[in-house]
Coordinates of C-alpha atoms in Angstrom, one line a residue:
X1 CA 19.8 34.6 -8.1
X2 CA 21.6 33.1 -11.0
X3 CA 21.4 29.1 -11.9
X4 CA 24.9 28.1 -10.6
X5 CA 22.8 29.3 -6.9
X6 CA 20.5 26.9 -7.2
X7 CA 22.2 23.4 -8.3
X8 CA 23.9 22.6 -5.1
X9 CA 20.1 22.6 -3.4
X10 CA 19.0 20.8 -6.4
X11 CA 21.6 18.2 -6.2
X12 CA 20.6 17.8 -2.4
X13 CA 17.0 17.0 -3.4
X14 CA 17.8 14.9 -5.9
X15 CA 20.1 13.1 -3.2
X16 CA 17.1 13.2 -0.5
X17 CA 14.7 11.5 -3.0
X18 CA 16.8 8.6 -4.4
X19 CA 17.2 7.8 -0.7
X20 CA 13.5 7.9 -0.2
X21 CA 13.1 5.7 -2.7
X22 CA 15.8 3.3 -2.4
X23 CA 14.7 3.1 1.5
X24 CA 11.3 2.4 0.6
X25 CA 12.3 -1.0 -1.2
X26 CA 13.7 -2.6 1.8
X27 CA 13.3 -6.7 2.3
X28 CA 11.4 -6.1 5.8
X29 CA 8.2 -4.7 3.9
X30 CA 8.1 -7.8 1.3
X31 CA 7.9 -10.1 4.7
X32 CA 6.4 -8.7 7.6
X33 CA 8.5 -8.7 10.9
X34 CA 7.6 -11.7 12.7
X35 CA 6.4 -13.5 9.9
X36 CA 8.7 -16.8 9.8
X37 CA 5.6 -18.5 8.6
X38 CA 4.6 -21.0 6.5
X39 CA 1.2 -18.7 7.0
X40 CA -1.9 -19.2 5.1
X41 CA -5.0 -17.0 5.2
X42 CA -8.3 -17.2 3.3
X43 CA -9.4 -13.8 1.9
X44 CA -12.7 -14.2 3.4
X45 CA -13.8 -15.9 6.3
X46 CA -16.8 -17.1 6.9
X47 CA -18.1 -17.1 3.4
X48 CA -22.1 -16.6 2.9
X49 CA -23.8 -17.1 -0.5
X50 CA -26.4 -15.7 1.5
X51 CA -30.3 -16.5 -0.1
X52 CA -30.9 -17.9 -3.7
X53 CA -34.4 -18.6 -5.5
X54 CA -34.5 -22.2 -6.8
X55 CA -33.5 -22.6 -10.8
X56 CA -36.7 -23.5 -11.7
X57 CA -37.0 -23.1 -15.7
X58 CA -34.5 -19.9 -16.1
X59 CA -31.2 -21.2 -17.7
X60 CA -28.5 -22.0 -15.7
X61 CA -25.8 -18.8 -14.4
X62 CA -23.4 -20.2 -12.0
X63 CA -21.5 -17.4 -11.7
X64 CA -24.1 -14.6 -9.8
X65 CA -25.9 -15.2 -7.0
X66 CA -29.6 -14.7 -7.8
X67 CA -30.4 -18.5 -8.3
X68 CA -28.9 -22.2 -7.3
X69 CA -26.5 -23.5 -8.3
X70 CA -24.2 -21.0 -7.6
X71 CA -20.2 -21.8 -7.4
X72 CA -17.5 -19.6 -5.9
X73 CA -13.8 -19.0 -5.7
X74 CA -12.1 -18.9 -2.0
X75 CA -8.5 -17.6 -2.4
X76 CA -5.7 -19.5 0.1
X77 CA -3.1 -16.6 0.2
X78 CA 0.5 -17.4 1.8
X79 CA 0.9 -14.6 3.9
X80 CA 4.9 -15.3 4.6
X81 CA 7.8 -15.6 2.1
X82 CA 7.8 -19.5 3.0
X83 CA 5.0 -21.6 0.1
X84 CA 2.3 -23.3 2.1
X85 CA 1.7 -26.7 0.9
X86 CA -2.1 -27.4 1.2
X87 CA -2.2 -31.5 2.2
X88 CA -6.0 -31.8 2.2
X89 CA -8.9 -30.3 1.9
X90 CA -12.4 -31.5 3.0
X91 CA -16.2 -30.5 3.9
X92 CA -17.9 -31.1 7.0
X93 CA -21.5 -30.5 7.9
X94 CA -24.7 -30.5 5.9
X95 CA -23.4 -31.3 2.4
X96 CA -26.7 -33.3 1.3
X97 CA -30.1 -31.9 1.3
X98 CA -32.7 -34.2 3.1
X99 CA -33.4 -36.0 0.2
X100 CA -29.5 -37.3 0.3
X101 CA -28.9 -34.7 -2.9
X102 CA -25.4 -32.7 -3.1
X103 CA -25.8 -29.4 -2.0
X104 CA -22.4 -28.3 -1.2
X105 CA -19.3 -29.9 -2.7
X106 CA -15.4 -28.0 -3.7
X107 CA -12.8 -29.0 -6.3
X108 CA -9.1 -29.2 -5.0
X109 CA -7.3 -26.3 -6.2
X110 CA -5.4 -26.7 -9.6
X111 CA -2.0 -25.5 -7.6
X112 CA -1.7 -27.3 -4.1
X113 CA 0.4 -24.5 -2.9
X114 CA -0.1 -21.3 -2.3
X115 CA 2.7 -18.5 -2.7
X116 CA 3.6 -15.4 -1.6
X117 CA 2.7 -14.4 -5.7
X118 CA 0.1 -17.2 -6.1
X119 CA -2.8 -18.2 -4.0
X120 CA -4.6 -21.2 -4.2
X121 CA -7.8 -21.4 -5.2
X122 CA -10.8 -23.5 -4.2
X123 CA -13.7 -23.7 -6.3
X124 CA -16.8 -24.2 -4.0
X125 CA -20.2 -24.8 -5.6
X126 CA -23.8 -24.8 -3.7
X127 CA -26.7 -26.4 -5.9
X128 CA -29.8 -27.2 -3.7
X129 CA -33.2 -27.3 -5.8
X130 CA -36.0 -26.4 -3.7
X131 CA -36.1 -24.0 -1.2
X132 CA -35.0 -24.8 2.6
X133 CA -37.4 -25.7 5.0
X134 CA -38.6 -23.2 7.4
X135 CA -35.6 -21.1 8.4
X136 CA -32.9 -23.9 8.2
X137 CA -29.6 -23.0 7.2
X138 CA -27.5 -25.1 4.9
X139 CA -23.6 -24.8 6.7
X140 CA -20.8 -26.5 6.4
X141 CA -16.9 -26.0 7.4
X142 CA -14.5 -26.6 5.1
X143 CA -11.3 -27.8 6.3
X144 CA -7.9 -26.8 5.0
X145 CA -4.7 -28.8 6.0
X146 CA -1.4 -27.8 5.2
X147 CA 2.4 -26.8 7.0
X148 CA 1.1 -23.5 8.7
X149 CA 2.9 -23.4 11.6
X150 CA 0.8 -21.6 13.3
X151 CA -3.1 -23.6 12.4
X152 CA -2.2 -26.5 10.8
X153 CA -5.5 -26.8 10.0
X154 CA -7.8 -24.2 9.0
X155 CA -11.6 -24.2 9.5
X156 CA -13.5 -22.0 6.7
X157 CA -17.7 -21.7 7.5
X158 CA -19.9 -21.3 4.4
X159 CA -23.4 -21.1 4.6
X160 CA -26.1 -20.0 2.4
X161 CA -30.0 -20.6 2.1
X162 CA -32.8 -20.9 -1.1
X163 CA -35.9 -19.6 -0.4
X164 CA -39.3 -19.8 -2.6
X165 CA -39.1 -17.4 -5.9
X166 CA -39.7 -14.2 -5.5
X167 CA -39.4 -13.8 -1.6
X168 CA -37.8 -10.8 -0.4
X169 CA -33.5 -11.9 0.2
X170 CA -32.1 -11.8 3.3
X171 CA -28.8 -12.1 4.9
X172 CA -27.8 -15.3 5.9
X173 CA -25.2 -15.9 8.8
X174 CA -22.9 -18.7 9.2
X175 CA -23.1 -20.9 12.4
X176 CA -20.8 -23.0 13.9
X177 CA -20.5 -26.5 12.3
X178 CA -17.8 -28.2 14.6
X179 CA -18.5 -28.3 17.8
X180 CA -15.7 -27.0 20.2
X181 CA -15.1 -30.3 21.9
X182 CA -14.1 -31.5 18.4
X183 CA -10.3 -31.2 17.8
X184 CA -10.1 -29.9 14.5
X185 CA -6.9 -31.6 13.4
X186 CA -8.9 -35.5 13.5
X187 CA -11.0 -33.9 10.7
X188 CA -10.0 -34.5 7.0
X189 CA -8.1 -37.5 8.0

């Protein structure tokens, strides 16, 4: 077969693949069908800093795990083409220690809205100094208000636990701070 044979079948697959790939770039796949939004979604949920050892006289590493105080960064992503414009954010549940010490506070993220190239970001920090007592739990909720249509206001558990130096880490699970009688809307007011 000579080359003149073979261009009109190459001219068809040329023809077959710029339509694959102009078809592929359709609007629909940017914005998912249904999805009218505003919708905002955390990218994890609950969130568990599971157990930490106390600081003691190592130098301070927020950024791992091992030891207190350990601070965090929970993403707000919009999940629509619409922004979501967070109103207010709050914390709920055992935020002091028994001594009346901070254990658990968040900074407002830098952006208030969260789009569909941008999340928001909320800086959550957990800084208790001696170990919990017995098997208690440290939890909170943070709340999340904003023009979701769908959950105007978003409940977020984090949880996590110190326990004394050098005992064997285990995972910690989240419990429910809100009880379900509570409507979560009359929270962060």
């Amino acid at each position: 077969m000579n080359a003149s044979a073979h261009k009109p079948f190459l001219a068809l697959m040329l023809l077959a693949l710029a339509a694959l790939v102009f078809n592929g770039c359709s609007e629909d796949e940017e914005d998912p069908a249904g999805c009218e939004g505003p919708e905002l979604t955390p990218h994890l949920s609950p969130v568990s800093f599971g157990e930490l050892y106390p600081l003691g006289s190592n130098e301070e590493n927020t950024a791992t795990n091992e030891r207190v105080p350990y601070e965090w960064t929970l993403q707000l992503l919009s999940m629509c083409k619409k922004d979501v414009s967070i109103e207010k954010i709050c914390m709920v549940g055992d935020t002091e220690d028994e001594n009346g010490n901070v254990i658990f506070s968040f900074e407002n993220p830098p952006q208030m809205t969260a789009t569909a190239t941008e999340s928001a970001t909320v800086r959550i920090r957990y800084e208790r100094s001696t170990p919990n007592p017995g098997d208690e739990v440290d939890d909170v909720a943070l709340i999340v208000r904003s023009n979701d249509k769908e959950h105007p206001t978003m409940v977020i558990a984090v949880c996590a636990r110190v326990v004394a130096d050098g005992s064997e880490k285990k995972t910690v699970t989240c419990s429910e701070v809100i009880d379900s009688t509570v409507d979560p809307a009359t929270l962060c007011p």
